[in-house]
Amino acid sequence: MTWEESTKQKMLHLKLPTDPRWVGIAEMQIEDILVDHAYCEQKAASSCISLILRFNDLDELVDTLTPIVAEEWGHFERVLEQLRKRGMKFGFPRKDEYVIKLNEFVKKGGNRKQHLTEHLLMNALIEARSCERFKLLSKNINDEELQKFYYELMISEAGHFVTFIELAKKYQDPDIVNLRWKEWLEYEAEILRNLELRGDRMH
Ligand SMILES: [Fe+2]
Ligand SMILES: [Fe+2]
C-alpha cells in the first residue's frame, strides 16, 4: 500500500481540512513557521519522554517511544539547521493555543490506563494534523528545499500517528479507543473552526 493510500484510510479521519488560505500566509511568514515548527518538534520529543517516565513499567511502550524521542529531536535539529542556513533567528516559543485546547479535552480522573489512552490519542491527533499541514507546505510552497523537507517529515509523522494509535489499542480495549478517537476528532475540528487563522504558527 502506498503512503497516499494508507493516509486516505488512516489520516483523513480529520474532520476539518485546514483552511486553504493558511499555506499562502504561512509561506509569507516562513521564519515564524520554522520557529514554531521547531518548538512543535521539541514538544513532541518532550511528550514522549513524559510518557516513558510515567509508564516506565510498560515495556513495549518504553521501547517504542524511546527511538521516537530521538527522531523528534532529530527533526528539531533539522528545523534549526533550516533556520540557520537562511540567517533566521530561533526565537521564543509562542503560546500554543491549539495544544492548550486539546489538553482541556483530556479526561481527568479515571485510572492509569484511561490516562494513557487519552495522551496517546492526543499525540496521535497532533501528528495527524501536523502531517496534513506538512503535506500542504510540501505541495504549495516555492522553496524546493523546504518542499522536500516537509515531504520527508510528513511521512515520518504519519508513521508516528499509526504508532500512537496502535499503542493505544495495545493497552486499552480497541472498541473503547475507537469510540474515544471519534470524540477527539470532533473536538479537534471544533478547535480549528474557532482558532484564528494565522500564518505564524503550524497549528
Ligand atoms: Fe517530528
Ligand atoms: Fe512525530
Short mmCIF file of N, CA and C in Angstrom, two decimals, residues 8-142:
data_model
loop_
_atom_site.label_atom_id
_atom_site.label_comp_id
_atom_site.label_asym_id
_atom_site.label_seq_id
_atom_site.Cartn_x
_atom_site.Cartn_y
_atom_site.Cartn_z
N LYS A 8 -5.13 7.87 3.18
CA LYS A 8 -6.56 8.01 2.88
C LYS A 8 -7.37 7.20 3.88
N GLN A 9 -6.85 6.02 4.19
CA GLN A 9 -7.59 5.17 5.13
C GLN A 9 -7.45 5.66 6.56
N LYS A 10 -6.22 6.11 6.89
CA LYS A 10 -5.96 6.34 8.31
C LYS A 10 -5.97 7.81 8.71
N MET A 11 -5.41 8.65 7.84
CA MET A 11 -5.20 10.02 8.26
C MET A 11 -6.39 10.91 8.03
N LEU A 12 -7.13 10.61 6.98
CA LEU A 12 -8.17 11.56 6.64
C LEU A 12 -9.37 11.42 7.55
N HIS A 13 -9.10 10.83 8.69
CA HIS A 13 -10.09 10.84 9.76
C HIS A 13 -10.31 12.28 10.22
N LEU A 14 -9.36 13.15 9.97
CA LEU A 14 -9.52 14.54 10.40
C LEU A 14 -10.84 15.08 9.84
N LYS A 15 -11.58 15.74 10.70
CA LYS A 15 -12.93 16.12 10.31
C LYS A 15 -13.00 17.45 9.57
N LEU A 16 -11.94 18.23 9.69
CA LEU A 16 -11.99 19.54 9.05
C LEU A 16 -10.65 19.80 8.36
N PRO A 17 -10.67 19.97 7.03
CA PRO A 17 -9.39 20.28 6.39
C PRO A 17 -8.92 21.68 6.77
N THR A 18 -7.62 21.87 6.73
CA THR A 18 -7.06 23.19 7.00
C THR A 18 -7.61 24.21 6.01
N ASP A 19 -7.89 25.39 6.49
CA ASP A 19 -8.33 26.49 5.64
C ASP A 19 -7.32 26.67 4.50
N PRO A 20 -7.77 26.61 3.25
CA PRO A 20 -6.81 26.68 2.14
C PRO A 20 -5.99 27.97 2.10
N ARG A 21 -6.42 29.00 2.81
CA ARG A 21 -5.64 30.25 2.82
C ARG A 21 -4.40 30.12 3.70
N TRP A 22 -4.41 29.13 4.59
CA TRP A 22 -3.32 29.05 5.57
C TRP A 22 -1.95 28.94 4.91
N VAL A 23 -1.80 28.04 3.94
CA VAL A 23 -0.46 27.78 3.41
C VAL A 23 0.15 29.02 2.74
N GLY A 24 -0.70 29.82 2.10
CA GLY A 24 -0.22 31.05 1.46
C GLY A 24 0.32 32.05 2.48
N ILE A 25 -0.41 32.23 3.55
CA ILE A 25 0.07 33.19 4.56
C ILE A 25 1.23 32.61 5.37
N ALA A 26 1.24 31.30 5.51
CA ALA A 26 2.36 30.66 6.21
C ALA A 26 3.65 30.86 5.41
N GLU A 27 3.56 30.73 4.11
CA GLU A 27 4.76 30.88 3.27
C GLU A 27 5.34 32.29 3.39
N MET A 28 4.45 33.26 3.55
CA MET A 28 4.93 34.64 3.69
C MET A 28 5.59 34.88 5.05
N GLN A 29 5.30 33.99 6.02
CA GLN A 29 5.87 34.15 7.36
C GLN A 29 6.70 32.91 7.71
N ILE A 30 7.50 32.49 6.74
CA ILE A 30 8.16 31.19 6.92
C ILE A 30 9.13 31.17 8.10
N GLU A 31 9.70 32.31 8.44
CA GLU A 31 10.60 32.33 9.62
C GLU A 31 9.80 31.97 10.88
N ASP A 32 8.64 32.61 11.02
CA ASP A 32 7.79 32.31 12.19
C ASP A 32 7.34 30.84 12.17
N ILE A 33 7.02 30.36 10.98
CA ILE A 33 6.58 28.96 10.87
C ILE A 33 7.70 28.02 11.29
N LEU A 34 8.91 28.30 10.83
CA LEU A 34 10.03 27.42 11.19
C LEU A 34 10.30 27.45 12.70
N VAL A 35 10.24 28.64 13.29
CA VAL A 35 10.46 28.73 14.74
C VAL A 35 9.37 27.94 15.47
N ASP A 36 8.13 28.17 15.05
CA ASP A 36 7.02 27.46 15.68
C ASP A 36 7.17 25.95 15.49
N HIS A 37 7.56 25.58 14.30
CA HIS A 37 7.74 24.17 13.99
C HIS A 37 8.83 23.55 14.88
N ALA A 38 9.93 24.29 15.08
CA ALA A 38 11.00 23.75 15.94
C ALA A 38 10.43 23.42 17.32
N TYR A 39 9.61 24.32 17.84
CA TYR A 39 9.01 24.05 19.16
C TYR A 39 8.02 22.89 19.12
N CYS A 40 7.34 22.71 18.00
CA CYS A 40 6.44 21.54 17.88
C CYS A 40 7.26 20.26 18.01
N GLU A 41 8.42 20.23 17.37
CA GLU A 41 9.26 19.03 17.44
C GLU A 41 9.77 18.83 18.87
N GLN A 42 10.15 19.93 19.51
CA GLN A 42 10.60 19.84 20.91
C GLN A 42 9.48 19.28 21.78
N LYS A 43 8.25 19.77 21.56
CA LYS A 43 7.13 19.30 22.39
C LYS A 43 6.83 17.83 22.11
N ALA A 44 6.99 17.43 20.85
CA ALA A 44 6.75 16.02 20.51
C ALA A 44 7.77 15.14 21.26
N ALA A 45 9.03 15.56 21.26
CA ALA A 45 10.06 14.78 21.98
C ALA A 45 9.76 14.79 23.48
N SER A 46 9.44 15.97 24.02
CA SER A 46 9.19 16.07 25.47
C SER A 46 7.99 15.22 25.88
N SER A 47 6.96 15.21 25.04
CA SER A 47 5.77 14.46 25.45
C SER A 47 6.05 12.96 25.45
N CYS A 48 6.88 12.48 24.52
CA CYS A 48 7.25 11.05 24.55
C CYS A 48 8.10 10.75 25.79
N ILE A 49 8.99 11.66 26.14
CA ILE A 49 9.80 11.45 27.35
C ILE A 49 8.89 11.35 28.58
N SER A 50 7.90 12.25 28.65
CA SER A 50 6.97 12.20 29.81
C SER A 50 6.25 10.87 29.87
N LEU A 51 5.80 10.37 28.70
CA LEU A 51 5.08 9.09 28.70
C LEU A 51 5.99 7.95 29.14
N ILE A 52 7.24 7.98 28.68
CA ILE A 52 8.20 6.93 29.07
C ILE A 52 8.41 6.93 30.59
N LEU A 53 8.53 8.14 31.17
CA LEU A 53 8.78 8.22 32.61
C LEU A 53 7.55 7.82 33.42
N ARG A 54 6.38 8.20 32.91
CA ARG A 54 5.15 7.95 33.65
C ARG A 54 4.70 6.49 33.55
N PHE A 55 5.00 5.88 32.39
CA PHE A 55 4.54 4.49 32.18
C PHE A 55 5.75 3.58 31.99
N ASN A 56 6.74 3.76 32.89
CA ASN A 56 8.01 3.05 32.75
C ASN A 56 7.88 1.53 32.92
N ASP A 57 6.74 1.08 33.43
CA ASP A 57 6.53 -0.36 33.61
C ASP A 57 5.99 -1.03 32.33
N LEU A 58 5.62 -0.23 31.34
CA LEU A 58 5.06 -0.81 30.11
C LEU A 58 6.18 -0.95 29.08
N ASP A 59 6.74 -2.16 29.04
CA ASP A 59 7.96 -2.36 28.24
C ASP A 59 7.81 -1.97 26.78
N GLU A 60 6.70 -2.40 26.16
CA GLU A 60 6.57 -2.14 24.72
C GLU A 60 6.44 -0.64 24.46
N LEU A 61 5.73 0.03 25.35
CA LEU A 61 5.58 1.48 25.20
C LEU A 61 6.95 2.18 25.32
N VAL A 62 7.70 1.79 26.33
CA VAL A 62 9.03 2.40 26.54
C VAL A 62 9.93 2.14 25.33
N ASP A 63 9.91 0.88 24.87
CA ASP A 63 10.81 0.51 23.76
C ASP A 63 10.37 1.14 22.44
N THR A 64 9.07 1.41 22.30
CA THR A 64 8.58 2.02 21.05
C THR A 64 8.82 3.53 21.05
N LEU A 65 8.60 4.15 22.21
CA LEU A 65 8.70 5.62 22.25
C LEU A 65 10.15 6.13 22.34
N THR A 66 11.03 5.31 22.89
CA THR A 66 12.42 5.78 23.04
C THR A 66 13.05 6.19 21.70
N PRO A 67 12.96 5.36 20.65
CA PRO A 67 13.53 5.84 19.38
C PRO A 67 12.76 7.03 18.78
N ILE A 68 11.48 7.16 19.12
CA ILE A 68 10.71 8.32 18.59
C ILE A 68 11.23 9.62 19.21
N VAL A 69 11.64 9.57 20.48
CA VAL A 69 12.22 10.77 21.11
C VAL A 69 13.42 11.22 20.27
N ALA A 70 14.28 10.26 19.93
CA ALA A 70 15.48 10.60 19.15
C ALA A 70 15.09 11.16 17.79
N GLU A 71 14.07 10.56 17.19
CA GLU A 71 13.63 11.02 15.86
C GLU A 71 13.10 12.45 15.93
N GLU A 72 12.24 12.72 16.93
CA GLU A 72 11.67 14.07 17.06
C GLU A 72 12.78 15.09 17.34
N TRP A 73 13.75 14.67 18.14
CA TRP A 73 14.83 15.62 18.43
C TRP A 73 15.69 15.84 17.17
N GLY A 74 15.78 14.79 16.37
CA GLY A 74 16.46 14.93 15.07
C GLY A 74 15.71 15.91 14.18
N HIS A 75 14.38 15.87 14.24
CA HIS A 75 13.58 16.84 13.47
C HIS A 75 13.85 18.26 13.98
N PHE A 76 13.91 18.39 15.29
CA PHE A 76 14.20 19.71 15.88
C PHE A 76 15.52 20.25 15.31
N GLU A 77 16.51 19.38 15.30
CA GLU A 77 17.84 19.77 14.81
C GLU A 77 17.78 20.20 13.35
N ARG A 78 16.98 19.47 12.57
CA ARG A 78 16.89 19.79 11.13
C ARG A 78 16.14 21.10 10.90
N VAL A 79 15.14 21.39 11.71
CA VAL A 79 14.43 22.68 11.56
C VAL A 79 15.39 23.81 11.92
N LEU A 80 16.15 23.59 13.00
CA LEU A 80 17.11 24.61 13.42
C LEU A 80 18.13 24.89 12.30
N GLU A 81 18.55 23.82 11.65
CA GLU A 81 19.50 23.94 10.54
C GLU A 81 18.89 24.78 9.39
N GLN A 82 17.60 24.55 9.11
CA GLN A 82 16.93 25.33 8.06
C GLN A 82 16.87 26.81 8.44
N LEU A 83 16.64 27.07 9.71
CA LEU A 83 16.63 28.47 10.18
C LEU A 83 18.00 29.10 10.01
N ARG A 84 19.02 28.39 10.49
CA ARG A 84 20.39 28.93 10.49
C ARG A 84 20.86 29.22 9.07
N LYS A 85 20.59 28.28 8.16
CA LYS A 85 21.14 28.49 6.80
C LYS A 85 20.43 29.62 6.07
N ARG A 86 19.26 30.02 6.57
CA ARG A 86 18.55 31.17 5.99
C ARG A 86 18.84 32.47 6.75
N GLY A 87 19.73 32.39 7.72
CA GLY A 87 20.05 33.57 8.53
C GLY A 87 18.88 34.01 9.40
N MET A 88 18.00 33.07 9.72
CA MET A 88 16.83 33.39 10.55
C MET A 88 17.12 33.07 12.01
N LYS A 89 16.40 33.76 12.88
CA LYS A 89 16.64 33.61 14.32
C LYS A 89 15.69 32.60 14.94
N PHE A 90 16.23 31.83 15.88
CA PHE A 90 15.39 30.92 16.67
C PHE A 90 14.89 31.71 17.88
N GLY A 91 13.63 32.10 17.83
CA GLY A 91 13.10 32.97 18.88
C GLY A 91 12.44 32.21 20.02
N PHE A 92 11.68 32.95 20.79
CA PHE A 92 10.95 32.37 21.92
C PHE A 92 9.73 31.59 21.43
N PRO A 93 9.26 30.64 22.24
CA PRO A 93 8.03 29.94 21.84
C PRO A 93 6.82 30.84 22.01
N ARG A 94 5.80 30.61 21.20
CA ARG A 94 4.56 31.37 21.37
C ARG A 94 3.60 30.51 22.19
N LYS A 95 2.54 31.14 22.64
CA LYS A 95 1.54 30.40 23.40
C LYS A 95 0.86 29.42 22.42
N ASP A 96 0.84 28.16 22.76
CA ASP A 96 0.30 27.16 21.84
C ASP A 96 -1.18 26.91 22.14
N GLU A 97 -2.02 27.76 21.55
CA GLU A 97 -3.45 27.67 21.88
C GLU A 97 -4.06 26.34 21.45
N TYR A 98 -3.57 25.80 20.35
CA TYR A 98 -4.09 24.52 19.85
C TYR A 98 -3.88 23.41 20.89
N VAL A 99 -2.63 23.31 21.38
CA VAL A 99 -2.33 22.26 22.36
C VAL A 99 -3.01 22.54 23.70
N ILE A 100 -3.11 23.82 24.08
CA ILE A 100 -3.82 24.15 25.33
C ILE A 100 -5.27 23.66 25.25
N LYS A 101 -5.90 23.92 24.11
CA LYS A 101 -7.30 23.49 23.92
C LYS A 101 -7.40 21.96 23.92
N LEU A 102 -6.47 21.30 23.26
CA LEU A 102 -6.51 19.83 23.24
C LEU A 102 -6.38 19.28 24.66
N ASN A 103 -5.47 19.89 25.44
CA ASN A 103 -5.26 19.45 26.82
C ASN A 103 -6.53 19.54 27.66
N GLU A 104 -7.35 20.54 27.35
CA GLU A 104 -8.59 20.72 28.11
C GLU A 104 -9.55 19.54 27.91
N PHE A 105 -9.37 18.83 26.80
CA PHE A 105 -10.27 17.72 26.48
C PHE A 105 -9.83 16.40 27.13
N VAL A 106 -8.59 16.39 27.65
CA VAL A 106 -8.09 15.17 28.31
C VAL A 106 -8.98 14.89 29.52
N LYS A 107 -9.52 13.66 29.59
CA LYS A 107 -10.41 13.30 30.70
C LYS A 107 -9.64 13.26 32.01
N LYS A 108 -10.14 14.01 32.98
CA LYS A 108 -9.50 14.00 34.30
C LYS A 108 -10.11 12.83 35.08
N GLY A 109 -9.42 12.44 36.12
CA GLY A 109 -9.90 11.29 36.89
C GLY A 109 -9.67 10.02 36.10
N GLY A 110 -10.36 8.97 36.46
CA GLY A 110 -10.17 7.71 35.74
C GLY A 110 -8.89 7.03 36.18
N ASN A 111 -8.67 5.85 35.61
CA ASN A 111 -7.48 5.09 36.03
C ASN A 111 -6.29 5.37 35.10
N ARG A 112 -5.20 4.73 35.44
CA ARG A 112 -3.94 4.95 34.72
C ARG A 112 -4.06 4.59 33.23
N LYS A 113 -4.79 3.48 33.00
CA LYS A 113 -4.96 3.02 31.62
C LYS A 113 -5.73 4.07 30.81
N GLN A 114 -6.73 4.66 31.44
CA GLN A 114 -7.51 5.69 30.73
C GLN A 114 -6.65 6.93 30.45
N HIS A 115 -5.80 7.29 31.40
CA HIS A 115 -4.90 8.43 31.18
C HIS A 115 -3.99 8.17 29.99
N LEU A 116 -3.49 6.94 29.95
CA LEU A 116 -2.58 6.59 28.85
C LEU A 116 -3.32 6.71 27.51
N THR A 117 -4.53 6.19 27.46
CA THR A 117 -5.32 6.29 26.20
C THR A 117 -5.48 7.74 25.79
N GLU A 118 -5.84 8.58 26.74
CA GLU A 118 -6.06 10.00 26.43
C GLU A 118 -4.80 10.63 25.83
N HIS A 119 -3.67 10.38 26.47
CA HIS A 119 -2.44 11.03 25.99
C HIS A 119 -1.97 10.47 24.65
N LEU A 120 -2.16 9.17 24.46
CA LEU A 120 -1.76 8.61 23.17
C LEU A 120 -2.65 9.14 22.06
N LEU A 121 -3.95 9.27 22.33
CA LEU A 121 -4.85 9.79 21.29
C LEU A 121 -4.58 11.27 21.01
N MET A 122 -4.27 12.02 22.06
CA MET A 122 -3.95 13.43 21.82
C MET A 122 -2.69 13.55 20.97
N ASN A 123 -1.69 12.74 21.29
CA ASN A 123 -0.46 12.77 20.48
C ASN A 123 -0.75 12.35 19.04
N ALA A 124 -1.59 11.33 18.88
CA ALA A 124 -1.92 10.86 17.52
C ALA A 124 -2.58 11.97 16.71
N LEU A 125 -3.44 12.70 17.37
CA LEU A 125 -4.16 13.78 16.70
C LEU A 125 -3.20 14.90 16.27
N ILE A 126 -2.28 15.24 17.14
CA ILE A 126 -1.31 16.30 16.78
C ILE A 126 -0.45 15.83 15.60
N GLU A 127 -0.10 14.56 15.61
CA GLU A 127 0.67 14.02 14.48
C GLU A 127 -0.15 14.10 13.19
N ALA A 128 -1.42 13.73 13.28
CA ALA A 128 -2.28 13.73 12.08
C ALA A 128 -2.40 15.14 11.51
N ARG A 129 -2.63 16.09 12.38
CA ARG A 129 -2.79 17.48 11.90
C ARG A 129 -1.47 18.02 11.38
N SER A 130 -0.38 17.69 12.05
CA SER A 130 0.93 18.16 11.57
C SER A 130 1.20 17.59 10.19
N CYS A 131 0.86 16.33 10.05
CA CYS A 131 1.06 15.64 8.79
C CYS A 131 0.27 16.34 7.67
N GLU A 132 -0.95 16.69 7.95
CA GLU A 132 -1.79 17.38 6.96
C GLU A 132 -1.16 18.72 6.58
N ARG A 133 -0.65 19.43 7.57
CA ARG A 133 -0.05 20.75 7.30
C ARG A 133 1.27 20.62 6.55
N PHE A 134 2.07 19.59 6.92
CA PHE A 134 3.35 19.39 6.21
C PHE A 134 3.06 19.08 4.74
N LYS A 135 2.01 18.33 4.52
CA LYS A 135 1.65 17.98 3.15
C LYS A 135 1.30 19.25 2.36
N LEU A 136 0.54 20.12 2.99
CA LEU A 136 0.18 21.38 2.33
C LEU A 136 1.43 22.20 2.01
N LEU A 137 2.34 22.26 2.98
CA LEU A 137 3.58 23.02 2.75
C LEU A 137 4.39 22.37 1.63
N SER A 138 4.51 21.05 1.67
CA SER A 138 5.37 20.38 0.68
C SER A 138 4.79 20.54 -0.73
N LYS A 139 3.49 20.66 -0.83
CA LYS A 139 2.89 20.76 -2.17
C LYS A 139 2.77 22.18 -2.68
N ASN A 140 2.79 23.15 -1.78
CA ASN A 140 2.41 24.50 -2.22
C ASN A 140 3.46 25.60 -2.11
N ILE A 141 4.50 25.37 -1.32
CA ILE A 141 5.44 26.48 -1.20
C ILE A 141 6.48 26.43 -2.33
N ASN A 142 7.12 27.55 -2.58
CA ASN A 142 8.06 27.63 -3.70
C ASN A 142 9.46 27.16 -3.38
#
